[in-house]
GROMACS .gro file of C-alpha atoms in nm:
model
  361
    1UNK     CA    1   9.411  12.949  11.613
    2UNK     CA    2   9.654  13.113  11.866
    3UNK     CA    3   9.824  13.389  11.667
    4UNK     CA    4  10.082  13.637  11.789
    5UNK     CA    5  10.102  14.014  11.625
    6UNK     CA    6  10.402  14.199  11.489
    7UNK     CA    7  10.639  14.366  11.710
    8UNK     CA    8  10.645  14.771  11.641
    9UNK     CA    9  10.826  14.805  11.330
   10UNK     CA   10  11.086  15.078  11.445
   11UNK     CA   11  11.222  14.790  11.711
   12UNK     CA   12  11.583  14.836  11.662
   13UNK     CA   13  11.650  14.492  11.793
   14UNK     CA   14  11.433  14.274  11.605
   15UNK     CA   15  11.424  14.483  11.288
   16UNK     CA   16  11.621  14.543  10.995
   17UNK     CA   17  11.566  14.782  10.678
   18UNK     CA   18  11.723  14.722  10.381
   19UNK     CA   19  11.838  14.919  10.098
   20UNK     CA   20  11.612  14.919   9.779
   21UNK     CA   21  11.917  14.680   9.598
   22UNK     CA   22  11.899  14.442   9.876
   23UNK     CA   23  11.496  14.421   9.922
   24UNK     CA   24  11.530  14.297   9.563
   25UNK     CA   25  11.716  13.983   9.668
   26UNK     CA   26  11.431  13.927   9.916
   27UNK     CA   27  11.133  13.656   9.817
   28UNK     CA   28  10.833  13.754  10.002
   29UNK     CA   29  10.567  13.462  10.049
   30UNK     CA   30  10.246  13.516  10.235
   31UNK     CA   31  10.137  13.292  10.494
   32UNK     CA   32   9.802  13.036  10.416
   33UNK     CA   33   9.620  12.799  10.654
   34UNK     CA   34   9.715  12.446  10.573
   35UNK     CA   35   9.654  12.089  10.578
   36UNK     CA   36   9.919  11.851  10.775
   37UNK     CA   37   9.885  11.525  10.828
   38UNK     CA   38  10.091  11.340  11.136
   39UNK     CA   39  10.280  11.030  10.942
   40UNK     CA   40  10.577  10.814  11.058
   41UNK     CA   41  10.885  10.837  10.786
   42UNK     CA   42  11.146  10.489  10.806
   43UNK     CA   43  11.391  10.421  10.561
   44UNK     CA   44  11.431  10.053  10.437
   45UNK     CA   45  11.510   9.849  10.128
   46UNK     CA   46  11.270   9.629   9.884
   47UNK     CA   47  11.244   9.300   9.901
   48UNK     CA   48  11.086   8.969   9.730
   49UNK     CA   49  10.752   8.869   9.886
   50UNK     CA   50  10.909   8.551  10.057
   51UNK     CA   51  10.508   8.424  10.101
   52UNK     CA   52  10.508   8.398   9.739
   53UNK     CA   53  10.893   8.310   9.673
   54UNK     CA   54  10.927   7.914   9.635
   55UNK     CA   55  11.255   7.727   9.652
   56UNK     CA   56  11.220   7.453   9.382
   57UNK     CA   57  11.377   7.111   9.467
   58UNK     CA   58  11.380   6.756   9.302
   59UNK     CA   59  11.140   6.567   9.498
   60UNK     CA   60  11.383   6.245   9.436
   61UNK     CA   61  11.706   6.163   9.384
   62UNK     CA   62  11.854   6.149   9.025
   63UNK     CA   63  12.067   6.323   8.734
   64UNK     CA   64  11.954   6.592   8.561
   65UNK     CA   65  11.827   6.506   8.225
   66UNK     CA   66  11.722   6.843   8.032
   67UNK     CA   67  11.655   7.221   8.141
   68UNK     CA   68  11.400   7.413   8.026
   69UNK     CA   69  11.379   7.761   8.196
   70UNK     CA   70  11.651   8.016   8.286
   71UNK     CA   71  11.682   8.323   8.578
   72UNK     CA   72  11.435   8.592   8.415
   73UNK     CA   73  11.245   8.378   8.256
   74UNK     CA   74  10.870   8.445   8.301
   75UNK     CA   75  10.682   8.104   8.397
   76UNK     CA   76  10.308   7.991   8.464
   77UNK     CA   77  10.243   7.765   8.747
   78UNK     CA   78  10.233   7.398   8.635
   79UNK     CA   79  10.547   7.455   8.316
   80UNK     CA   80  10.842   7.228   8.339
   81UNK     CA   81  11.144   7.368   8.472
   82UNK     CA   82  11.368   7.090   8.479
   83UNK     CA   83  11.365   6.687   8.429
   84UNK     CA   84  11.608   6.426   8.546
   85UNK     CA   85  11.656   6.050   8.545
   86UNK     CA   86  11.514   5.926   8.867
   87UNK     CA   87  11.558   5.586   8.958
   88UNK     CA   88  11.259   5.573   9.212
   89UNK     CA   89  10.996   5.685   8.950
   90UNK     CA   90  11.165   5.367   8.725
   91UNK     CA   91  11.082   5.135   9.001
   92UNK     CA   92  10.674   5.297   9.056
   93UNK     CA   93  10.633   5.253   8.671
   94UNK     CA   94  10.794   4.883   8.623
   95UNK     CA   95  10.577   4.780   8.974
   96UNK     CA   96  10.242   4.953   8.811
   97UNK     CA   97  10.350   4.752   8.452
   98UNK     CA   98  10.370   4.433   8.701
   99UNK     CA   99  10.094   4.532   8.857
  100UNK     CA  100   9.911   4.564   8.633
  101UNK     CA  101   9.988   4.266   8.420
  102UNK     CA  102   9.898   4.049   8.735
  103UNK     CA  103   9.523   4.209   8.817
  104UNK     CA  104   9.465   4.095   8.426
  105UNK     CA  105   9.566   3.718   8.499
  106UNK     CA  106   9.367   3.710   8.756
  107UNK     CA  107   9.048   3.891   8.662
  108UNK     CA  108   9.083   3.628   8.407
  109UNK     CA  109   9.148   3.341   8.627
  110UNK     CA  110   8.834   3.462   8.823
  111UNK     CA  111   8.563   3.458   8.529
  112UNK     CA  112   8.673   3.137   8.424
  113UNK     CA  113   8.649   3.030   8.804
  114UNK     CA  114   8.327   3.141   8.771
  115UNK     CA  115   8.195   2.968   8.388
  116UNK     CA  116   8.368   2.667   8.561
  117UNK     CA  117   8.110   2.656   8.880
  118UNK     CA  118   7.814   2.712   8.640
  119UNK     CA  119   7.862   2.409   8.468
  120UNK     CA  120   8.008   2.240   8.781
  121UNK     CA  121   8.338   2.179   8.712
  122UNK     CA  122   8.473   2.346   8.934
  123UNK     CA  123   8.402   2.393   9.308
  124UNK     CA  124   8.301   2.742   9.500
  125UNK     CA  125   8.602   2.761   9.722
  126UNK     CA  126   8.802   2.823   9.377
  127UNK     CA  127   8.594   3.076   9.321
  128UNK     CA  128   8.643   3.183   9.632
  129UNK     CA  129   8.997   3.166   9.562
  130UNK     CA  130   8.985   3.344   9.264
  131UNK     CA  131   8.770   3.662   9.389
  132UNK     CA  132   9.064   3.713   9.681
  133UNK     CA  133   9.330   3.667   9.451
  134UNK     CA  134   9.139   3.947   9.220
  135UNK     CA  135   9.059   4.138   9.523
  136UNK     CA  136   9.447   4.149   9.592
  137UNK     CA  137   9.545   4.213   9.286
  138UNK     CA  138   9.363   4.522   9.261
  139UNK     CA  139   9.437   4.645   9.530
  140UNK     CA  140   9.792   4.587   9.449
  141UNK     CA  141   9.764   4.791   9.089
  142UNK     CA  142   9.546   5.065   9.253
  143UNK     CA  143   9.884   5.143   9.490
  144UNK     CA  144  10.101   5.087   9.230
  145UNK     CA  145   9.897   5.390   8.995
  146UNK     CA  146   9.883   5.638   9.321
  147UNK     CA  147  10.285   5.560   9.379
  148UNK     CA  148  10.302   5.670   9.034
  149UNK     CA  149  10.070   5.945   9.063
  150UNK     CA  150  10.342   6.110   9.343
  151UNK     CA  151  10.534   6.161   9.080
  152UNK     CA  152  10.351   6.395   8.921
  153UNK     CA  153  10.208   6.142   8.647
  154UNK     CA  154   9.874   6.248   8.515
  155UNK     CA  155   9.590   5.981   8.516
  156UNK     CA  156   9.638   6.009   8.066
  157UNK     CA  157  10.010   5.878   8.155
  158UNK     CA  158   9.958   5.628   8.385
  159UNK     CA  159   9.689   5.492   8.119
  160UNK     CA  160   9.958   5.517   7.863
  161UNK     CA  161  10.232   5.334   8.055
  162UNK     CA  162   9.980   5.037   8.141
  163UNK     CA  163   9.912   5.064   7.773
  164UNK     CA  164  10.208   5.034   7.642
  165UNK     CA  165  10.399   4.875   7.938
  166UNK     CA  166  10.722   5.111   7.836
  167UNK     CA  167  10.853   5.274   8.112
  168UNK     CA  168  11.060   5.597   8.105
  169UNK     CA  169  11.245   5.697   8.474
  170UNK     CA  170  11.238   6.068   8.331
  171UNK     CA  171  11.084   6.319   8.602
  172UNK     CA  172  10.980   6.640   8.501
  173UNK     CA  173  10.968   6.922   8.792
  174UNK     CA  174  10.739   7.217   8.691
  175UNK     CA  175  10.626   7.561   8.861
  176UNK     CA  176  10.437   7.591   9.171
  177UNK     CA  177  10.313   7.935   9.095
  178UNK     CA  178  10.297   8.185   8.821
  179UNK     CA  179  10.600   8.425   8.840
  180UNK     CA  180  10.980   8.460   8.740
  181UNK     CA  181  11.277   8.244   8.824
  182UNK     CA  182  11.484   8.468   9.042
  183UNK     CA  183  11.793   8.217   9.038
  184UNK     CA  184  11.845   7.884   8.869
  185UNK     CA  185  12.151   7.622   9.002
  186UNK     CA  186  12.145   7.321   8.784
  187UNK     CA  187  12.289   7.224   8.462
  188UNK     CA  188  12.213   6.872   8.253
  189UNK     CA  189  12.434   6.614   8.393
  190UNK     CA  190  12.424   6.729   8.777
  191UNK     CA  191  12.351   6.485   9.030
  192UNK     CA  192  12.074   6.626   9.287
  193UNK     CA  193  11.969   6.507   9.613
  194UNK     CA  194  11.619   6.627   9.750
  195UNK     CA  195  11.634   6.925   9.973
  196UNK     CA  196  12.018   6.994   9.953
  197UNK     CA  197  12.081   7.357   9.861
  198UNK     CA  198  12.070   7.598   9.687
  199UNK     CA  199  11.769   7.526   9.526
  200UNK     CA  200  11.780   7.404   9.185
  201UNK     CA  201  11.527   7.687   9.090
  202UNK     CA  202  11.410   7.957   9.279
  203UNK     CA  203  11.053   8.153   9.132
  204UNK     CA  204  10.910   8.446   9.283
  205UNK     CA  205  10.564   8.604   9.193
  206UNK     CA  206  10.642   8.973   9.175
  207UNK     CA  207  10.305   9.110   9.127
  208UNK     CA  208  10.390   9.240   9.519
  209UNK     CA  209  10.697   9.311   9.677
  210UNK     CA  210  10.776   9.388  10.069
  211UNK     CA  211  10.901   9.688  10.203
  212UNK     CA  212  11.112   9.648  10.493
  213UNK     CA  213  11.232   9.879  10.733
  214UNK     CA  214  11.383   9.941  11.076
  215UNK     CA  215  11.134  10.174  11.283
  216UNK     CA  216  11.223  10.333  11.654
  217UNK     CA  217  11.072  10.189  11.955
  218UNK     CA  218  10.950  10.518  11.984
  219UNK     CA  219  10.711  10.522  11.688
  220UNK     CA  220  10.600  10.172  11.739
  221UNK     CA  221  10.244  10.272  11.931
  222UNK     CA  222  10.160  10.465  11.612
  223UNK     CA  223  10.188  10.201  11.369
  224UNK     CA  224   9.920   9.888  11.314
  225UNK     CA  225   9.872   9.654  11.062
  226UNK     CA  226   9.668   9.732  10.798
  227UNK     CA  227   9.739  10.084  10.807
  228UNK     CA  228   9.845  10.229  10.465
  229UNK     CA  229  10.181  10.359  10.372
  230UNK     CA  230  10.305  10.521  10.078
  231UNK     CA  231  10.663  10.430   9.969
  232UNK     CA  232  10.917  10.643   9.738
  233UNK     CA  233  11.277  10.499   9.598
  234UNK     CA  234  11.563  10.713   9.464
  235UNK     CA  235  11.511  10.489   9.089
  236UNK     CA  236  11.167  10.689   9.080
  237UNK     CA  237  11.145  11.042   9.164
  238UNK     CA  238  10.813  11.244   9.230
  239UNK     CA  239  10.653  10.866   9.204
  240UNK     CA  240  10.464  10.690   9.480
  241UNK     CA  241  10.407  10.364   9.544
  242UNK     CA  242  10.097  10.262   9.729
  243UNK     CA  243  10.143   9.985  10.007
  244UNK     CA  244   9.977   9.840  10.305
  245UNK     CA  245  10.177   9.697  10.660
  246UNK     CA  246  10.151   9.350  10.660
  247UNK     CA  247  10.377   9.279  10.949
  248UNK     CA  248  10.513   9.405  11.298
  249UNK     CA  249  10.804   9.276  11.454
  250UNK     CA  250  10.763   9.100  11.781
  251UNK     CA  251  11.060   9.206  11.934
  252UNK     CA  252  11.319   9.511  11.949
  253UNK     CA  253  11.680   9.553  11.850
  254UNK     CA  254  11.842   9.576  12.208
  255UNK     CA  255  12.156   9.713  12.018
  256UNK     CA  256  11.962   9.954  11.805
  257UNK     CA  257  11.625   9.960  11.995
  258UNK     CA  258  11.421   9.996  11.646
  259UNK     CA  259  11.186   9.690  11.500
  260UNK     CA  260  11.135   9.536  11.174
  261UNK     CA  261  10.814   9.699  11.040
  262UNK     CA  262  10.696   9.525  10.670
  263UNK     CA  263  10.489   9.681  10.438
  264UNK     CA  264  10.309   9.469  10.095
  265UNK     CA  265  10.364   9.653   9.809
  266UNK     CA  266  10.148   9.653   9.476
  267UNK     CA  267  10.361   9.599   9.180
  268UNK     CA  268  10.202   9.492   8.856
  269UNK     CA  269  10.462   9.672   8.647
  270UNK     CA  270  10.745   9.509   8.810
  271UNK     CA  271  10.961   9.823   8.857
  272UNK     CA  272  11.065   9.760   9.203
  273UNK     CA  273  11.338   9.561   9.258
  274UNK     CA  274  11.489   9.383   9.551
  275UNK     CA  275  11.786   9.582   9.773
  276UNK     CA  276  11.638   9.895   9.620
  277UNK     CA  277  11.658  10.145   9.910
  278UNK     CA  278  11.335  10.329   9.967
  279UNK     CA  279  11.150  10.543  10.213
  280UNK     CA  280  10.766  10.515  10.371
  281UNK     CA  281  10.525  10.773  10.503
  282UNK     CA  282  10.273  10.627  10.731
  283UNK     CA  283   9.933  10.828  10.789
  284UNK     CA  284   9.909  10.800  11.173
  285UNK     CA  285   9.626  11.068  11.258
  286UNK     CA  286   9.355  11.308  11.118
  287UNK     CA  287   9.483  11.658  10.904
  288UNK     CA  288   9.548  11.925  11.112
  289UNK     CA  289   9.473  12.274  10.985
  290UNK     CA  290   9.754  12.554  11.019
  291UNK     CA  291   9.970  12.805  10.910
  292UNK     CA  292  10.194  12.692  10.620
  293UNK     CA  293  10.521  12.882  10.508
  294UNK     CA  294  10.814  12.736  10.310
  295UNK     CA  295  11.081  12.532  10.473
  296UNK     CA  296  11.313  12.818  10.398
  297UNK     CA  297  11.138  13.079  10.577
  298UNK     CA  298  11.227  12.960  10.935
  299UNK     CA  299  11.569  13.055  11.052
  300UNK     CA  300  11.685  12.850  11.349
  301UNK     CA  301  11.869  13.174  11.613
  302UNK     CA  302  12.153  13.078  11.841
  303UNK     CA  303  11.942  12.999  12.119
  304UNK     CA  304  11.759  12.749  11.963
  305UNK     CA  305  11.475  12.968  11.882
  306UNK     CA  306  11.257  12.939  11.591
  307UNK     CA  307  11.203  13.301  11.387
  308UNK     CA  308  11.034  13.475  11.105
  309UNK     CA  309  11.073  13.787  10.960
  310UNK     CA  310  10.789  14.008  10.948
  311UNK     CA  311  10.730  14.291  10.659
  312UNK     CA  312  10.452  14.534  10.545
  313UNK     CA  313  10.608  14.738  10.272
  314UNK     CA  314  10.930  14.467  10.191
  315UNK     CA  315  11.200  14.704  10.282
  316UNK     CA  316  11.170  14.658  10.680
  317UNK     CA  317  11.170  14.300  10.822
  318UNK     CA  318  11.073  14.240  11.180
  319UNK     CA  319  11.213  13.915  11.361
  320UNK     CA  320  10.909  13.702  11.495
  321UNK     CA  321  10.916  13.383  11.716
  322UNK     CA  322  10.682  13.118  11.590
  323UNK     CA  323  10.588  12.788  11.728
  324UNK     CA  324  10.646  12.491  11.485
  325UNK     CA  325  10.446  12.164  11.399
  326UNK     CA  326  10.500  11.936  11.166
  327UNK     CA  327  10.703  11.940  10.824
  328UNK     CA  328  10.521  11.826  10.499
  329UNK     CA  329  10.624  11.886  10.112
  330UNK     CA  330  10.879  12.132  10.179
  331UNK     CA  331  10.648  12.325  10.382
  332UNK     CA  332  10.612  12.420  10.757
  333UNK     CA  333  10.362  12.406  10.997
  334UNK     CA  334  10.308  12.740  11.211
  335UNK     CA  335  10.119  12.646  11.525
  336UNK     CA  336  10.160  12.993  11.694
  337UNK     CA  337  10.313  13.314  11.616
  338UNK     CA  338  10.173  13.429  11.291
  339UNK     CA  339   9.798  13.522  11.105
  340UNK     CA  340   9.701  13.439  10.778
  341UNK     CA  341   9.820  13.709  10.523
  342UNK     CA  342  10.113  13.817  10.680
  343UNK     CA  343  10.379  13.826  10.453
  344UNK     CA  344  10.732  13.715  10.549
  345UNK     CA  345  11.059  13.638  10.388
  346UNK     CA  346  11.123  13.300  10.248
  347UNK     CA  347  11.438  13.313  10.022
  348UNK     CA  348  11.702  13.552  10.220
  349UNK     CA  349  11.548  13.509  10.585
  350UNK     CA  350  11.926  13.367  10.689
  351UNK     CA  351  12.058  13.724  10.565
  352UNK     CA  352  11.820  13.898  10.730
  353UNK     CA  353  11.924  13.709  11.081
  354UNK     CA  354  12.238  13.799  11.024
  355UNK     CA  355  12.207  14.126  10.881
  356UNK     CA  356  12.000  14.162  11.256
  357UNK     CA  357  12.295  14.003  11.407
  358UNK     CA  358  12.552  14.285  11.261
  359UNK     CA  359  12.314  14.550  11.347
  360UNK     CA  360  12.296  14.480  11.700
  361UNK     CA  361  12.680  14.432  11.804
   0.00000   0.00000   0.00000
């Protein structure tokens, strides 16, 4: 570790002895090896998972009949959100009733074909006859249940409407996954068309949520997918959220020169919402061991120098250049300059630069 000793403590210009009042205003830390780890910090907002955000539309034309689910409402894939009248699904279940009806004349047209021939009374091609008209027939009621079956029908309804041969145009749209409807546009009465928007019903699984941010072209070569990231918001201080990057832009800004970087975020207590602003730390290399001192004990000198201030017995301070590294948890990294257990000033090193300032005019 390349480490730099003290200047001679009676150095007029880079020291500074205070008063016995004024040392007391002094907080003297001691300087500890350290672990730093090289990350990438963007600032973005939180959004919905859009892979697992589904508009809902009516698959057909018709008017709403009834609505069963509002925005918030927590909903497992397969519950009805909405119905409406649809005259399409009217027509499937009146040509399965038909159908229907017609595959059971002629199944029976073709067995009494058939007792007909084996006392011969009747001929083969009317058998013949029969079996194609039975053959068409069937095929003709088989089309008619998977038209049906478009719908959304299960097989137990289809077996009821041939059944019962009542027919109900009523067409119930339900959930496509497990989540929460995030909007909801329809009211009983409304006419809808199929695909026209908004959406009648919008539902979003929030058990993850994306992360979205704008990152420097400059920090792009540092960042992969897969990598992990750990993501903080202003709603939850001190609390971090643990995520993964899921997605890299393509393409740069030109105005801004930054890309869209997207991180997945775990979220089984739903307390991230979307628009929330928030902030990610990407690991992007090994710890690095160093010299750590607090934030505060770095003064910045006119000439864009980076200092410390020195002490042995806490009365005189002696201005030191260090050589900086990375900044982690309110703490500094001191690559050069300084050896474990000096001590040096944390809060008051910015009145003991300028106390050194006054002292040398």
């Amino acid at each position: 570790m390349p480490s730099e000793t003290a200047a001679p403590a009676k150095d007029a210009q880079n020291s500074v002895t205070l008063t016995e009042v004024q040392a007391k205003q002094i907080n003297i830390v001691t300087a500890q090896s350290g672990n730093f780890t090289p990350h990438s910090e963007a600032v973005g907002y939180i959004d919905f998972n859009q892979d697992r955000t589904v508009p809902v539309f009516a698959p057909y034309q018709g008017r709403v009949r009834q609505v069963f689910a509002k925005a918030g409402d927590d909903v497992r894939k397969g519950q009805p959100l909405f119905s409406l009248d649809s005259p399409d699904l009217l027509q499937a279940e009146s040509n399965l009733v038909s159908t229907a009806g017609l595959l059971a004349l002629n199944s029976r047209v073709l067995e009494r074909a058939k007792k007909m021939l084996d006392v011969q009374v009747s001929a083969q091609k009317d058998v013949e006859q029969a079996m194609s008209d039975q053959q068409t027939a069937d095929g003709n009621y088989r089309a008619a249940r998977d038209a049906v079956r478009i719908f959304g029908k299960s097989e137990t309804q289809i077996d009821q409407i041939v059944a019962s041969r009542k027919i109900d145009g009523e067409l119930t749209v339900t959930s496509p996954l497990q989540g929460r409807v995030t909007a909801r546009n329809v009211s009983a009465g409304l006419l809808l068309q199929p695909g026209t928007a908004p959406a009648p019903f919008t539902v979003a699984d929030l058990s993850t949520v994306w992360m979205v941010a704008n990152v420097s072209e400059y920090d792009l070569p540092q960042l992969k997918v897969g990598q992990q990231a750990e993501v903080t918001v202003m709603a939850y201080p001190g609390q971090t959220f643990k995520g993964e990057i899921s997605n890299i832009a393509v393409a740069v800004d030109p105005n801004t020169h930054k890309a869209a970087v997207r991180a997945e975020i775990k979220d089984a207590q739903h307390q991230l919402h979307p628009q929330m602003l928030a902030t990610y730390a990407i690991h992007t290399g090994a710890a690095q061991h160093a010299m750590a001192l607090p934030v505060n004990s770095v003064v910045r000198e006119g000439d864009g120098g980076m200092t410390v201030f020195v002490t042995q017995d806490a009365r005189t301070f002696t201005r030191r250049p260090v050589t900086l590294g990375l900044q982690q948890n309110g703490l500094m990294q001191i690559t050069g300059g300084l050896a474990a257990g000096e001590k040096v000033a944390a809060d008051g090193a910015l009145f003991l630069s300028n106390m050194l300032s006054l002292q040398s005019r």
